[in-house]
Each structure stands twice: as C-alpha cells, then as structure tokens.
Coordinates of C-alpha atoms and ligand atoms in Angstrom, one line a residue:
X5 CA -0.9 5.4 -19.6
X6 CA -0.8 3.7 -23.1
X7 CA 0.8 0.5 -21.9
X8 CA 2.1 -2.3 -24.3
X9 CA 4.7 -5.4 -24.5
X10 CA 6.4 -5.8 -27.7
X11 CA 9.0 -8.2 -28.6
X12 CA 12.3 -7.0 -30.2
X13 CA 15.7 -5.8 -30.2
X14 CA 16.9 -3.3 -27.7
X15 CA 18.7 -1.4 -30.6
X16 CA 15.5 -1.4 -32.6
X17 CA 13.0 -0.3 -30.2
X18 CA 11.5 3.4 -30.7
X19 CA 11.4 5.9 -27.4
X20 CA 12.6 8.7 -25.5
X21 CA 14.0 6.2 -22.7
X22 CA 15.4 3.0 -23.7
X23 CA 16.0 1.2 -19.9
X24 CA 18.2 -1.9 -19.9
X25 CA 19.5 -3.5 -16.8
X26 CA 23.1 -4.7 -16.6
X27 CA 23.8 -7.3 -14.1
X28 CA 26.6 -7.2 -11.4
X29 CA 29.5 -9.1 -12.5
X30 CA 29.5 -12.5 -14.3
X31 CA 29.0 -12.7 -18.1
X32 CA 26.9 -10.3 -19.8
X33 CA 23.8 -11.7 -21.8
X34 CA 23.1 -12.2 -25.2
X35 CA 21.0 -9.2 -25.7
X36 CA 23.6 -7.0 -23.4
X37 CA 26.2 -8.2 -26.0
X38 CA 24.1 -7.1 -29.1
X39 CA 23.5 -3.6 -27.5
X40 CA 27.2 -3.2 -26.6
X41 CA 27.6 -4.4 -30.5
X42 CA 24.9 -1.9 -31.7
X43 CA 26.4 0.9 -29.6
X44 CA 30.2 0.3 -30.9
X45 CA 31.8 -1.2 -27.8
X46 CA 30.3 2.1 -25.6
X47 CA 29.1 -0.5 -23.1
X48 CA 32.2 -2.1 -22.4
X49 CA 34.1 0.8 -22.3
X50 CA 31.9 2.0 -19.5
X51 CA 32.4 -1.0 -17.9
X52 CA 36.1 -1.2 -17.5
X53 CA 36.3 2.2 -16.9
X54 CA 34.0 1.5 -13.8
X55 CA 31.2 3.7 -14.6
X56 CA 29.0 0.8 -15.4
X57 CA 29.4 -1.9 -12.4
X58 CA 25.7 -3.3 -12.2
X59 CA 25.5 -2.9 -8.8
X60 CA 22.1 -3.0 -7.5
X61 CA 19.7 0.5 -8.9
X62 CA 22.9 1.9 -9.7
X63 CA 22.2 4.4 -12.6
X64 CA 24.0 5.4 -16.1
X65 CA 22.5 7.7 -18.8
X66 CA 23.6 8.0 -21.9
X67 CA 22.0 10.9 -23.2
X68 CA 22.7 10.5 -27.3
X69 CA 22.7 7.3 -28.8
X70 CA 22.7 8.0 -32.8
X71 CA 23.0 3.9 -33.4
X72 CA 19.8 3.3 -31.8
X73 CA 16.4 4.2 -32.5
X74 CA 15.9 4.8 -29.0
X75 CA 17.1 8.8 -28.4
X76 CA 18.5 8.2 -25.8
X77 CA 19.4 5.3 -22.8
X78 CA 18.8 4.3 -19.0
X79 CA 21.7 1.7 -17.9
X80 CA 20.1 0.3 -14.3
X81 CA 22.2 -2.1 -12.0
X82 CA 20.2 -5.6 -10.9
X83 CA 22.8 -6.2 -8.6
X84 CA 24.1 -9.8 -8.6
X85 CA 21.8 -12.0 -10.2
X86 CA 22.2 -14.6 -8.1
X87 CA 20.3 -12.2 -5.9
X88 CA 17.6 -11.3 -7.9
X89 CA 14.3 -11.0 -6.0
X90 CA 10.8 -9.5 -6.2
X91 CA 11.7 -6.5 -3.7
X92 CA 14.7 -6.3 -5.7
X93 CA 13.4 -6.4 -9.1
X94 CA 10.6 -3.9 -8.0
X95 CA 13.8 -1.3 -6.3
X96 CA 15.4 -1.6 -9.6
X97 CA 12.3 -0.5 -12.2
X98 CA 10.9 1.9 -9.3
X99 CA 14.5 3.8 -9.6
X100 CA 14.6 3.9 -13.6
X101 CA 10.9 5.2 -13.8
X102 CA 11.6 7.4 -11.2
X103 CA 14.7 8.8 -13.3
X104 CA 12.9 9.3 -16.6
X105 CA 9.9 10.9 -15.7
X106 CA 10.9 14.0 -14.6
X107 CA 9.8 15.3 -18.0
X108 CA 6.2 15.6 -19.7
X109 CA 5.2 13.6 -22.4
X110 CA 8.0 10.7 -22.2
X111 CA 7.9 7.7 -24.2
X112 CA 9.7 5.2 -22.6
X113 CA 10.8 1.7 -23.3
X114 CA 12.3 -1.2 -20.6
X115 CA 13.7 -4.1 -21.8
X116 CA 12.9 -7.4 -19.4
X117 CA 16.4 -8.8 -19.0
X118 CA 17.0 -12.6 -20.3
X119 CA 18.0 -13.4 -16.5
X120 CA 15.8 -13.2 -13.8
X121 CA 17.2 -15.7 -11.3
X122 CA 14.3 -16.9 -9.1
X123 CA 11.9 -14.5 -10.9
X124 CA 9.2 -15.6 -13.4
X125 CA 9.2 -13.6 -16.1
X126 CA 5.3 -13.0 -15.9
X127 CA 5.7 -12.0 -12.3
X128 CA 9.1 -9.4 -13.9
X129 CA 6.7 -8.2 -16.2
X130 CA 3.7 -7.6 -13.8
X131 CA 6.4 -5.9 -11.3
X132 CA 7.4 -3.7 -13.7
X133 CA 3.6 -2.9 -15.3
X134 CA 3.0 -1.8 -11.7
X135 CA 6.6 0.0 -11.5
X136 CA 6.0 2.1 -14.8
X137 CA 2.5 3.4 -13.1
X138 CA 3.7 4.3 -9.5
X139 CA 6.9 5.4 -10.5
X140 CA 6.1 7.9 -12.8
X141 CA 3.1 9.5 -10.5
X142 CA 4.5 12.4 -7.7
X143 CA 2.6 13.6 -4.3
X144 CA 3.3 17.6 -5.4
X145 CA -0.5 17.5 -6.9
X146 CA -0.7 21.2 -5.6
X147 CA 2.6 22.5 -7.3
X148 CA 2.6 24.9 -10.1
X149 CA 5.5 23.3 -11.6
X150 CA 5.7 19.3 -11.4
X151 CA 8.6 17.2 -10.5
X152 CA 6.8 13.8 -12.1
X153 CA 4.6 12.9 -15.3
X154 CA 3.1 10.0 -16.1
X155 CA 4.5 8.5 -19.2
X156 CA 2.9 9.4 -22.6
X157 CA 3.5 5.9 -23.3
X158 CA 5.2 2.9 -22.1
X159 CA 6.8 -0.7 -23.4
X160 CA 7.8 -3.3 -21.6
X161 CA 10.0 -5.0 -24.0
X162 CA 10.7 -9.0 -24.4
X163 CA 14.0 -10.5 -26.1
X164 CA 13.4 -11.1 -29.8
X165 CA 11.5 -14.5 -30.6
X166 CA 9.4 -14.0 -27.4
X167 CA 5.7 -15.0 -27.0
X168 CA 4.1 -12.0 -25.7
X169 CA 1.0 -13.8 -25.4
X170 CA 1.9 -15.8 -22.2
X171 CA 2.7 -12.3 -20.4
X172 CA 0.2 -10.0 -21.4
X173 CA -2.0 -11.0 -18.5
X174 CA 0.5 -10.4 -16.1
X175 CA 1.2 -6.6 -18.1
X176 CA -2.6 -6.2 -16.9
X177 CA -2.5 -7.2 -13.1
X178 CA 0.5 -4.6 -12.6
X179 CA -1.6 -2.2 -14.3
X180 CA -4.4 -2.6 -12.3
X181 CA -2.2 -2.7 -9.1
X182 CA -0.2 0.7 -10.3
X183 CA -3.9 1.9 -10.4
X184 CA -4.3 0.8 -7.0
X185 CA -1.4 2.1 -5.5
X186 CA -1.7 5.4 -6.8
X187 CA -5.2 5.4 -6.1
X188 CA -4.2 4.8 -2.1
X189 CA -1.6 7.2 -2.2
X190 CA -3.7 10.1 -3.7
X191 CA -6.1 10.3 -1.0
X192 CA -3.7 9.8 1.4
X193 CA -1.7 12.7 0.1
X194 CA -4.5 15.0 -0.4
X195 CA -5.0 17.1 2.5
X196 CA -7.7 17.0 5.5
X197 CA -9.6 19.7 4.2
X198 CA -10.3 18.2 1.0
X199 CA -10.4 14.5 2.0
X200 CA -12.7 14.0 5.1
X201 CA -15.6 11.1 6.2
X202 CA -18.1 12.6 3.2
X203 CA -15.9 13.1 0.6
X204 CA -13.8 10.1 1.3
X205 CA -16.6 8.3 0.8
X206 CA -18.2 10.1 -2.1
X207 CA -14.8 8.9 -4.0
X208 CA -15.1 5.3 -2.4
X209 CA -18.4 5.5 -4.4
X210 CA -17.2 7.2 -7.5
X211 CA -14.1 4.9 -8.0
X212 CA -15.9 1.2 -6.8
X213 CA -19.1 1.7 -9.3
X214 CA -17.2 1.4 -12.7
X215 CA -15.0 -1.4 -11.3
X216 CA -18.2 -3.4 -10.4
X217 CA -18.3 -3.6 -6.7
X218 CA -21.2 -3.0 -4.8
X219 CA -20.5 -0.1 -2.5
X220 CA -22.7 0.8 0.3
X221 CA -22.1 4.0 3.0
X222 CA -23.5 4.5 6.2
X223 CA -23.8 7.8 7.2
X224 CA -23.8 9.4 11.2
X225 CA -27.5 8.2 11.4
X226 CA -26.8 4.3 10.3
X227 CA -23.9 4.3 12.8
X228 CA -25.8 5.3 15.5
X229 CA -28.6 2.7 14.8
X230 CA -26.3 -0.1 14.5
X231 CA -24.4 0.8 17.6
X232 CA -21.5 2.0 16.7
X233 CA -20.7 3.6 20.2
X234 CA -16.7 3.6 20.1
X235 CA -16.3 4.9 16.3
X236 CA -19.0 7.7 17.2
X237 CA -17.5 8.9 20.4
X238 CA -14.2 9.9 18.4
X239 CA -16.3 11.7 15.8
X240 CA -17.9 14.1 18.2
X241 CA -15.3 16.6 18.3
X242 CA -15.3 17.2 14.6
X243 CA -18.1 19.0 13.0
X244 CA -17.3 16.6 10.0
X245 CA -19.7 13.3 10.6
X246 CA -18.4 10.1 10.4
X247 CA -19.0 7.5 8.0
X248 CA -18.4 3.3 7.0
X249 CA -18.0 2.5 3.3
X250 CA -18.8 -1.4 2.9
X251 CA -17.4 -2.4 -0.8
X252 CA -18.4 -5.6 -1.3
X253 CA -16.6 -8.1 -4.6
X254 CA -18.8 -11.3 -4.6
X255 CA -16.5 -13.5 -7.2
X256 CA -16.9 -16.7 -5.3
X257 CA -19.8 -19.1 -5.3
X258 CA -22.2 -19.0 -2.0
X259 CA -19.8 -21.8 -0.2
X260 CA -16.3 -20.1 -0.4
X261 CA -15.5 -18.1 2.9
X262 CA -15.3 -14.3 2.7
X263 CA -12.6 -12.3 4.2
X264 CA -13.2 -9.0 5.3
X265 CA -10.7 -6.1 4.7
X266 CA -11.1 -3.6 7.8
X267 CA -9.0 -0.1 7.3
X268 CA -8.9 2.7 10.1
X269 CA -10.0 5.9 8.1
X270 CA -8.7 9.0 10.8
X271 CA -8.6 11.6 7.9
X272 CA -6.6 13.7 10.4
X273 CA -5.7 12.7 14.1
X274 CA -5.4 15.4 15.9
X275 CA -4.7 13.8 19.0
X276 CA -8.4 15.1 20.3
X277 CA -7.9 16.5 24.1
X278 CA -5.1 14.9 24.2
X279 CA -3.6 17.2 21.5
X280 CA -0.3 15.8 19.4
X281 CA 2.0 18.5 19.7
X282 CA 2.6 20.5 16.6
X283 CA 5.2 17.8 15.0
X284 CA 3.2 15.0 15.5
X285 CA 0.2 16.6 14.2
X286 CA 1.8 17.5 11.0
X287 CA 1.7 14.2 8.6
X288 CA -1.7 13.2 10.6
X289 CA -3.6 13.5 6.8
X290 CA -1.6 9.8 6.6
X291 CA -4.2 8.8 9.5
X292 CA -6.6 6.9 6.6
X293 CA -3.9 5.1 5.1
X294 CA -5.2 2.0 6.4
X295 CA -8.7 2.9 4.8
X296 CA -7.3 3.9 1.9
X297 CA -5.2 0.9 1.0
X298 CA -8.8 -1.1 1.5
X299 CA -10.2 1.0 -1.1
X300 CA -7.4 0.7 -3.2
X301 CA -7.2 -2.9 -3.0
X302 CA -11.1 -4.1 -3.2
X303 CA -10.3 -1.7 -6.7
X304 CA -8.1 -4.2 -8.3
X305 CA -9.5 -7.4 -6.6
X306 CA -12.7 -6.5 -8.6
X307 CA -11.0 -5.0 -11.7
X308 CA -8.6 -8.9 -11.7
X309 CA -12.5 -10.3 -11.0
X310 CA -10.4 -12.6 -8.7
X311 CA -13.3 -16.1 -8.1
X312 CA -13.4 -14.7 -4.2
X313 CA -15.8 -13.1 -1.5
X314 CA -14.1 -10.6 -0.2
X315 CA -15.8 -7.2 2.3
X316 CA -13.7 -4.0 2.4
X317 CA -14.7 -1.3 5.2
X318 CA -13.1 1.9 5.4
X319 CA -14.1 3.1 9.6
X320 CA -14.0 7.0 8.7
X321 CA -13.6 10.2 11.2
X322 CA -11.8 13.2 12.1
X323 CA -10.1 13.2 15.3
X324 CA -10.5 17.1 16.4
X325 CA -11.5 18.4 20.1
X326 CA -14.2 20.8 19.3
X327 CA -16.6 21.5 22.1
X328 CA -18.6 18.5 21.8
X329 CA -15.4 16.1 22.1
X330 CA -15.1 13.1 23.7
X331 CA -12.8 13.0 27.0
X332 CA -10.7 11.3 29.7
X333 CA -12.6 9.3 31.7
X334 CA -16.2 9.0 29.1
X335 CA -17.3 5.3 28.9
X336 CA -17.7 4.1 25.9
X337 CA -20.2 1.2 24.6
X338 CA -18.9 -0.5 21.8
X339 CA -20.9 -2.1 19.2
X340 CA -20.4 -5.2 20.6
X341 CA -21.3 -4.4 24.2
X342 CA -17.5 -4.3 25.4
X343 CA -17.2 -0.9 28.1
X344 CA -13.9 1.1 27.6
X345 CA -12.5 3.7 29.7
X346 CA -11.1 6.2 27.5
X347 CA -7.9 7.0 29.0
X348 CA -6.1 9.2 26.3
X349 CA -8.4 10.5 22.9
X350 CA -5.4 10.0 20.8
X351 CA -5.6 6.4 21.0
X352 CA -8.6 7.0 18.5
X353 CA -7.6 4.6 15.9
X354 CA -8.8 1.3 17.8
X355 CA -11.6 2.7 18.6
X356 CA -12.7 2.6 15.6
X357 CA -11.8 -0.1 14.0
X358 CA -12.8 -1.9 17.0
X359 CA -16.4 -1.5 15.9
X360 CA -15.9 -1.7 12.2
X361 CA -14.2 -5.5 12.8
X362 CA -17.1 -6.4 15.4
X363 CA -19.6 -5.6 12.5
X364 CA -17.8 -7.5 9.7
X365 CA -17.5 -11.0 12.3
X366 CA -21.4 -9.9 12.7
X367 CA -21.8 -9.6 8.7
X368 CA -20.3 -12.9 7.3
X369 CA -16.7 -12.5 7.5
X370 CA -14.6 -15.9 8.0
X371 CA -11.3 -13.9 8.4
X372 CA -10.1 -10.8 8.8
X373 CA -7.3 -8.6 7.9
X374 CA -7.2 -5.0 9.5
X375 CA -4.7 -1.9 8.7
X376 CA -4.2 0.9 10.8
X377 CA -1.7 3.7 11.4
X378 CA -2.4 3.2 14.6
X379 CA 0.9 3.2 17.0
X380 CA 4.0 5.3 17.0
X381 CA 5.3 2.3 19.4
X382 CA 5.5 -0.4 16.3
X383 CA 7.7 2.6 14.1
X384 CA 9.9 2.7 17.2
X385 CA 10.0 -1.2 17.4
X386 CA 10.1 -2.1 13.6
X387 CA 11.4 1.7 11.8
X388 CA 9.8 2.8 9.2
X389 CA 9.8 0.4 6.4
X390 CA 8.0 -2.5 8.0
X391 CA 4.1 -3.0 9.2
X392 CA 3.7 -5.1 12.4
X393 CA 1.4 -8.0 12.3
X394 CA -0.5 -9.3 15.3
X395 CA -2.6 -12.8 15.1
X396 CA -5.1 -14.3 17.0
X397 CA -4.4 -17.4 14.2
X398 CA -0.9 -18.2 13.2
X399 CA -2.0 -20.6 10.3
X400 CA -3.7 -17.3 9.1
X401 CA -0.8 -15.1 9.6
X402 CA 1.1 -17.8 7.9
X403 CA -1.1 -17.3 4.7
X404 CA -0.4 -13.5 4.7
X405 CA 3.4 -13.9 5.3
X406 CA 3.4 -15.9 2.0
X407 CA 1.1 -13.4 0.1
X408 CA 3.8 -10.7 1.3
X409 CA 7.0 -12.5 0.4
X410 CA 5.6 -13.1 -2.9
X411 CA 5.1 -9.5 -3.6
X412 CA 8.4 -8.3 -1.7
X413 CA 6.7 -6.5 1.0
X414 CA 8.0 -6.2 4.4
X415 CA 5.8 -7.7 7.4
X416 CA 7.5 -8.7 11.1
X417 CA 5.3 -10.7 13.7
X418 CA 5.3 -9.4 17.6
X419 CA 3.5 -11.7 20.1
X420 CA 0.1 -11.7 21.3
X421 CA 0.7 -13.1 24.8
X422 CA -2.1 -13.2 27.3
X423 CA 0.0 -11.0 29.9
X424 CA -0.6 -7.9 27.9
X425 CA -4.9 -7.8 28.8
X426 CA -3.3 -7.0 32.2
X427 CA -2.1 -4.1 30.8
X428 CA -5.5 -3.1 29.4
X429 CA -7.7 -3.2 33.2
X430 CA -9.5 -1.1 34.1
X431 CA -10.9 0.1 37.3
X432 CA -14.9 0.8 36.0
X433 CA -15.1 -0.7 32.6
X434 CA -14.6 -3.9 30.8
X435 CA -10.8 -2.0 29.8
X436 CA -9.0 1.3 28.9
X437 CA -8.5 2.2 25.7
X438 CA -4.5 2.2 26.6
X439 CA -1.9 -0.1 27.7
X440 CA 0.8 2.2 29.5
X441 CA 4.0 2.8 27.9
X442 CA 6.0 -0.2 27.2
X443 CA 4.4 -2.5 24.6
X444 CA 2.2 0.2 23.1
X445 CA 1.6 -1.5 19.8
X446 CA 0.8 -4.9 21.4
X447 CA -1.7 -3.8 23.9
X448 CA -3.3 -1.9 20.7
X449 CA -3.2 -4.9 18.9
X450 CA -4.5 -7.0 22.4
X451 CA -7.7 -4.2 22.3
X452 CA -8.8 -5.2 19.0
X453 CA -8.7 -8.6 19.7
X454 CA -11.5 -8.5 21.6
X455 CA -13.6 -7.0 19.1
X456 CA -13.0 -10.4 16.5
X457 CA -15.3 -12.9 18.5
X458 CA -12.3 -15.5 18.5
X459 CA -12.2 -15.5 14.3
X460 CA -9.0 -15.6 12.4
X461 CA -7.6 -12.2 12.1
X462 CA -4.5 -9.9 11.5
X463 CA -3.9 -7.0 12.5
X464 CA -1.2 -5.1 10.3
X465 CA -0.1 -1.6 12.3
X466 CA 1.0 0.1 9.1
X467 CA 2.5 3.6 11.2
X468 CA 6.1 3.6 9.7
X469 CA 5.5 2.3 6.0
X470 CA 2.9 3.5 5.0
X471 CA 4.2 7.1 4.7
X472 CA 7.5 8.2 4.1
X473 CA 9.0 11.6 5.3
X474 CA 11.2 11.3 2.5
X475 CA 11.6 10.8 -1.4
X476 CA 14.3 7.9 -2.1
X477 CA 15.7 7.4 -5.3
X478 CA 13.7 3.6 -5.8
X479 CA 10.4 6.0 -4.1
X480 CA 8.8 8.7 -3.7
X481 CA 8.3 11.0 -0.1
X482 CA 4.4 11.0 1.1
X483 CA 2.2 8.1 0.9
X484 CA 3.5 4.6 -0.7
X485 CA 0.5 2.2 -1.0
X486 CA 2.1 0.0 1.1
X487 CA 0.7 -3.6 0.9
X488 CA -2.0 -2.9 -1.6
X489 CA -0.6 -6.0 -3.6
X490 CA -0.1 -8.2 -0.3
X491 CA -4.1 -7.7 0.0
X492 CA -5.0 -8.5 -3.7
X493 CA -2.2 -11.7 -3.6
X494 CA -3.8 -13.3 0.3
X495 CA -7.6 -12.4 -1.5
X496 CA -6.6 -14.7 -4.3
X497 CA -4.4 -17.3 -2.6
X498 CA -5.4 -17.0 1.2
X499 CA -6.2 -21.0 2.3
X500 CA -7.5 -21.4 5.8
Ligands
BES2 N1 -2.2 7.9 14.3 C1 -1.5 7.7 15.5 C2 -0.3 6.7 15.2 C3 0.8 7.2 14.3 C4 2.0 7.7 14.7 C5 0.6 7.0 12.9 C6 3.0 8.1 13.8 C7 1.6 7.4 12.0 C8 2.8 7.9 12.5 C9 -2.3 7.1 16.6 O1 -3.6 7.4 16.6 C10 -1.7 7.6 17.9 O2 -1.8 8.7 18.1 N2 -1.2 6.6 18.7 C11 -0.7 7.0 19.9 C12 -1.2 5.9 20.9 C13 -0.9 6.3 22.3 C14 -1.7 7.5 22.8 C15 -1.2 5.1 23.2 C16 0.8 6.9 19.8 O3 1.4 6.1 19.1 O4 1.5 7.8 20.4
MN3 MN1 -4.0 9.3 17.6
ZN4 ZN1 -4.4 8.0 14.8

C-alpha cells in the first residue's frame, strides 16, 4: 500500500474517500468549520437535522461532493472527546477503512483531527497507519468475488501548517505493525491443509530472512534429540511432523536481558482421542494463533530494529488421533524431566509449550511471555474480547499491563494461588495434564509454571480474542492479530 502523510486542507485534498471525524458535541474545530464552509453549510445541516451526531464510529457518507476535490466523503463519529482513547481512536479508523474498502483500487484520504484529547498525535498517526493496513485486508482469501481491497493508495492527512516530519516515523511503525497483524491473521485464516508444522515454518523462514532475523527450525529429528518428550507425544497422531521455529532479533548489546516470545502452534486441534465434537472442531485452524502472533511480532520488532534481545519460538503440531496417537493414561517425559499423566489429549496446547518455555529458560531467556489458545474455560471467564494473563512475577505482569494499555488492548489478571497444584496430582506421575472442571484456565496456566524454572513469565490464554466468529463493523470475522502490538510495545519498553 503506497502510504504517505501530507499536510493540507480537507477541501483540497485529492481521493476517492475523503474521512473526517466529527466529534460528539461541543464546538466544532477550525478545520471542521472550513469543510462545513467549503461544503456550503452541508455539514451543519446534517447536524441539526441529527444525521450527523459524532457519536462514537457512527458513520455518514456523502457520496458527491462537487466543492471538494475529494469525490466523494466518510463523516466518522469520535465520540466525546473528552473520551478520546487509543482503543477508541483505533475503533474509529478500523470502522471508516472498513467502510471504504469494499471496492478495488480506492484512493483514500483521512484527515488527523486537530483534537485528540489524551492522544499524541504521533501515536493518532501510527494508530491509524496500522488502521488503513488491517482494515482494508479481509479473511475471504478463497472467494471468487472479494468483500475487501487493500487501498491503491492512502494519506493520512495533517491540518495545514503541519510539520510532517515529526510524524513520519510514527506513519512507519503502524505500517510495519498493519504488516504484522495481517501477517498473523493470514496464517491463522488459512486452512489446516495448507498451513501445517512444515509449511508454517517454511513461511516463518520465508518472511524472517528479508526482515533480518536469524531464523532457525528444528525438525522431528532435533526435537527428539533435545528431549522434547511432551511436544512429541501430541504430534504422534498426525502423519504431519512437528516442528520449533527459533527467530532470533539481537538489537541489544551482550548485557541487556533477552525475553523470549513462546507461541503454541496447534495448526488444528482436533481434540486427539479425546475428539472435540464436530462444533468445537470447526474454528480449530485458530489453534496457532498464539504461534502466529510470535511470528508476526519478532517481524516488526526487527523491521522497527528496536536496541533489544528478544527469542520468538513458534511450538508447532497437529493434534489428530491417527493410529500412532498418544492416549489416556501414556506418561510423558518432558524436556525438563517433569512426568505427566496425560489425562485428556485435548489438553495438547500445554503440552507443548511446556517444552518450548523449558528450552527458552535453558537458552538465555530472562523473561518470558507465552500465548496460547489454550482454554475454552478463560472465554467462559473473560468472553471473547479479552486474553487472560497468568504471572509467576507481578512486577513483570505489571510491565505488560502498561505495554497493553498503551496500545488499547484488552488483558485481565486471574490468580495463580498455590491451591490450584492440588488440582494438578497425580496418582503415578509428577502431575496430569488436567485440573478437573472448575478453574480450567488456571490449572493450565499452574502446568506451565512449572516448566519456567522460577523466571519471570506471563502467560496470556488468548482463546476468546484471538478469533472472532464474527465480522463487526470496527473488525473483521476470523483471526484479529490480537496483541501483536502489546508484544512489539513490552519488547521495546519492558523494564524488569
Ligand atoms: N485449543 C483448545 C482451546 C480453545 C477453545 C481455543 C476455544 C479456542 C477456542 C484447547 O486445546 C482445548 O481443547 N482445551 C480444552 C482443555 C480441557 C480438555 C481441559 C478446553 O478448553 O476444553
Ligand atoms: Mn485441545
Ligand atoms: Zn488446542
């Protein structure tokens, strides 16, 4: 997408789409009141008729405007700007984007309003770099006839007199995280069949190269040597091998910590023997989400060349029960010596990451962040719009709260109390891979702890955001490359 930020008025700006926000209430702005001027009072007359309140992503289009140069307009509600946030903000440019680009070939235009309340307008610009590039990308890859086109081109446009200088930077991080979302939601919306261990990480490989990051993958052989027990049990009843893609970004000096970036890679989940039934099963390509937002984000950590260490590992199988599958009651060795008694084969995604997190502690991670679709219990606990966090470290936690407030993602802590490893006993092994039926996404979250060796770690259990069984006007159905841009902001910012 041929991005750029140009500085002008609203009624002199060339494109298909010209998007301007109108605030709720209150006075209009300067360049509101030049548009209304330009557009012979249309504006206002909107307004008092009540067609144009402002409330928040409402939306107005104006579909000839003859005293613009613009062909035509996108009126967007911000809502009340005393209200105006980063979630916010981000609702309102996901909306208009959506709205224009059901067309190919669009040439749209938004103008950054003079307001922004609390907001920056670098971090207004970068929201909306990043809006302009998710927005206008759709999950029907496989249809004959599209519903979504990525714009021909795009400007992000600043009141007259502005420096575009200062902002340009921040026009190329929400690039590079648009990139990075749509990167994540891609291979989580293309089916099993075509995204599997190989060729998930034959793309891992294809896309880390040109962004500079080393990317190494170990294949069924490598797993085995190194003792990945756990990981390997699930793989057995696929005929699809698993694999680990290390992607490794070294932008900090030999004495800054590196955090690792674990993701649970199931590109489909089954349930193994202990088979989903069929409506459970059907969304189950979403089952590398948490691998794929790694990918996506280790993409723009190196393409932002942020002055970090920082490890991504995507933990990669197929949860299937062909003949060779693993079953109720095996014993499994992890990596890391701890016995587990495997109690139900869908509760695959834990063990796997379980073994992927004991080999990052093992290969000089400091911290640790891990993402995982991994319980159906934190979606019942949280709904679907909000990823679970679980801490062994609550200064660490802290740091990621912060990262995710300041990029208007949604996180909720649930406790990590000692009374849960009761849950987890088990009769002949060190524990059981499940923790009964109450609780289900803390006793997941109390199994992986004990693959961490005691570092600081959180686990995010991204099951309900990360995809959405339906489109919303502010985003679309399928996979939503949800906290991408929480992992880039704690990389840069993180302070332990
Ligand atoms: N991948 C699922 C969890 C999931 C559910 C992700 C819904 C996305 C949407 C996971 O592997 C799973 O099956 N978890 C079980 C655990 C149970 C057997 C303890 C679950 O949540 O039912
Ligand atoms: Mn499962
Ligand atoms: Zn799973």
């Amino acid at each position: 997408m041929n991005l750029q930020i140009v500085s002008a008025a609203a009624r002199d700006v060339d494109a298909d789409w010209l998007i301007v926000g109108v605030p709720e209430g209150g006075e209009w702005s300067n360049e509101l009141v030049s548009l209304d001027n330009a557009l012979q009072g249309q504006l206002s007359r909107l307004r008092e008729a009540g067609d144009l309140t402002g409330k928040l992503a409402e939306l107005l289009s104006v579909p000839d405007t003859p005293t613009l140069k613009a062909t035509r307009m996108l009126l967007v509600g911000l809502g009340l700007p005393s209200e105006l946030s980063v979630a916010r903000w981000d609702k309102v440019a996901m909306t208009a984007a959506r709205q224009v680009s059901s067309k190919k070939d669009i040439r749209v235009a938004v103008c950054v309003p003079e307001q922004l309340g609390v907001l920056s307008r670098e971090r207004a610009v970068e929201v909306l770099a990043t809006a302009l590039v998710v927005g206008s990308q759709g999950q029907d890859l496989y249809k004959a006839e599209r519903s979504r086109f990525p714009f021909a081109a795009a400007q992000i446009v600043l009141p007259p007199g502005s420096d575009i200088g200062t902002v340009s930077a921040a026009t190329e991080r929400g690039r590079i995280l648009g990139d990075a979302i749509n990167l994540a939601r891609e291979l989580v919306n293309r089916p099993p069949h075509e995204i599997y261990p190989e060729t998930f990480a034959a793309r891992a490989l294809q896309e880390a190269i040109p962004c500079g990051l080393m990317c190494h993958v170990f294949d069924e052989h490598r797993l085995e040597a190194e003792g990945f027990g756990s990981l390997l049990a699930v793989a057995k009843g696929s005929d699809r091998p698993a694999r680990m893609v290390v992607l490794e970004h070294r932008g900090g000096g030999p004495h800054t910590p590196t955090l690792a970036l674990v993701g649970k890679g199931v590109t489909f989940d089954s349930g193994g023997l202990s088979i989903k039934p069929t409506d459970g099963m059907l969304t189950m390509k979403c089952d590398m989400a948490g691998a794929a937002t790694v990918l996506g984000a280790m993409t723009a950590i190196a393409r932002l060349k942020l002055p970090v260490n920082v490890i991504g590992y995507c933990g990669l199988v197929e949860n299937m029960l062909g003949a060779k599958a693993y079953k109720l009651g095996d014993i499994l060795t992890a990596r890391n010596g701890v016995t587990i008694e495997v109690h139900n084969t869908d509760a695959e995604g834990r063990l796997v990451i379980n073994d992927v997190l004991s080999y990052a502690v093992d290969h000089g991670a400091d911290r640790l962040i891990d993402l995982a679709t991994l319980t159906g219990a934190c979606v019942v606990a949280l709904g679907e719009d909000v990823s679970g966090a679980f801490t062994n470290n609550q200064a660490w936690c802290d740091q990621l709260f912060a990262a995710a407030k300041s990029q208007g993602e949604d996180l909720w802590q649930l406790p990590m109390f000692d009374s849960y490893n009761e849950l987890l006993k088990s009769d002949v092994a060190d524990c059981k891979n499940i923790g009964g039926r109450w609780g289900g996404a803390i006793t997941a979250a109390k199994f992986l702890e004990k693959f961490v060796a005691g570092k600081p770690w959180v686990h995010l259990d991204i099951a309900g955001p990360a995809f959405a069984s339906a489109s919303k006007g502010h985003r679309e159905g399928g996979a939503t490359g949800c906290l991408v841009r929480t992992l880039v902001e704690v990389a840069e910012k993180g302070q332990l």
